[in-house]
C-alpha positions in Angstrom: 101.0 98.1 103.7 98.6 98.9 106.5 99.2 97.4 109.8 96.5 96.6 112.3 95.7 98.4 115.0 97.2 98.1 118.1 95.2 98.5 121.7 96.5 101.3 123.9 98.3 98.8 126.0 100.1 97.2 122.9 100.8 100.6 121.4 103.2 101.8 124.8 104.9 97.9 124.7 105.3 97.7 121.4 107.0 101.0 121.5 109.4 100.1 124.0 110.3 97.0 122.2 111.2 98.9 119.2 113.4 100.7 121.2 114.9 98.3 123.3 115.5 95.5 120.3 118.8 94.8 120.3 120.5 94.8 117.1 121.8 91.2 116.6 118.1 90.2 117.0 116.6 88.1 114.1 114.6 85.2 115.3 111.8 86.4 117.9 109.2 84.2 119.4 106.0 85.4 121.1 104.4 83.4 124.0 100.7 84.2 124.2 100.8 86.3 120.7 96.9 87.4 121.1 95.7 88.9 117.7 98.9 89.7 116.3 98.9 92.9 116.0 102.6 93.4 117.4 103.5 89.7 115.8 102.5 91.4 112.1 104.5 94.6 112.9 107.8 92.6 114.0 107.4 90.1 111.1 107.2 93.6 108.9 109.8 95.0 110.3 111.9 92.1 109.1 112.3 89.5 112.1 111.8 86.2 111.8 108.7 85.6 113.4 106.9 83.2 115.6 104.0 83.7 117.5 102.3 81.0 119.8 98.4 81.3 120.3 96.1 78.6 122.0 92.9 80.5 122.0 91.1 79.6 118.8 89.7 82.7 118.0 92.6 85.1 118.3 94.9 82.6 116.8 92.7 82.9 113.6 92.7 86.7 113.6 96.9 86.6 114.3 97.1 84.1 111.2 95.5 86.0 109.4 97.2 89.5 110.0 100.7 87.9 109.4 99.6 86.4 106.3 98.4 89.5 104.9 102.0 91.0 105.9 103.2 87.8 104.0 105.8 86.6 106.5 106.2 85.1 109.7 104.3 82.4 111.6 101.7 81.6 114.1 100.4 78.7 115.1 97.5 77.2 117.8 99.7 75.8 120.0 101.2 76.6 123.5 104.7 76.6 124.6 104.5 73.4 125.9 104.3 72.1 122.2 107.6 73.7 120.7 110.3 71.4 119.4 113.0 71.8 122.7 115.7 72.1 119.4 113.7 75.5 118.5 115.8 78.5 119.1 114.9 82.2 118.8 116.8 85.3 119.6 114.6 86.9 121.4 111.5 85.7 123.3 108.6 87.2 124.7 105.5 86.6 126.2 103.1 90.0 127.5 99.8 89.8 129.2 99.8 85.8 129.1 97.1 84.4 131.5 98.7 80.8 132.5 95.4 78.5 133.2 96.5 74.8 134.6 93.6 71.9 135.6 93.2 70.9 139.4 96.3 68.1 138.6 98.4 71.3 137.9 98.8 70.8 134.0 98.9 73.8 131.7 95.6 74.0 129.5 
């Protein structure tokens, strides 16, 4: 299976992440998963993946990456949205740009 490409910035944190995952680790959630490049490269690797995207366009590029690695989730939401019974493992949220309206609510 061929994995997408990963930017230069995702490349160095993805391979830290490798490194530093601990072993009890099996549910993983990514805040702000982008393109899902790193999302479809956990979910490969065997985690039980979720990844949360809001912006349309990269949210349809992320779905379609984990689809083609045949497991794992995303889905056009942002964290706000998750069930507060949803539990994961591991979280993880990298280059997320947090935009809130003038009454201070996340958008």
């Amino acid at each position: 299976m061929t994995l997408p490409p990963l930017t230069f910035n995702a490349w160095l944190r993805y391979d830290v992440v490798r490194r530093l995952m601990p072993a009890d680790v099996r549910s993983v959630l990514e805040i702000g998963c982008g393109q899902g490049a790193v999302g479809a490269r956990l979910a490969a690797a065997g985690y039980d993946y979720l990844g949360l995207e809001p912006d349309d366009v990269s949210y349809r590029r992320a779905a379609m990456r984990l689809a083609a690695v045949g497991r794992g989730e995303v889905r056009h939401e942002a964290l706000a949205a998750l069930d507060s019974g949803d539990r994961f493992d591991l979280a993880c949220a990298f280059e997320v740009r947090e935009d809130q309206d003038e009454g201070g609510q996340e958008r």
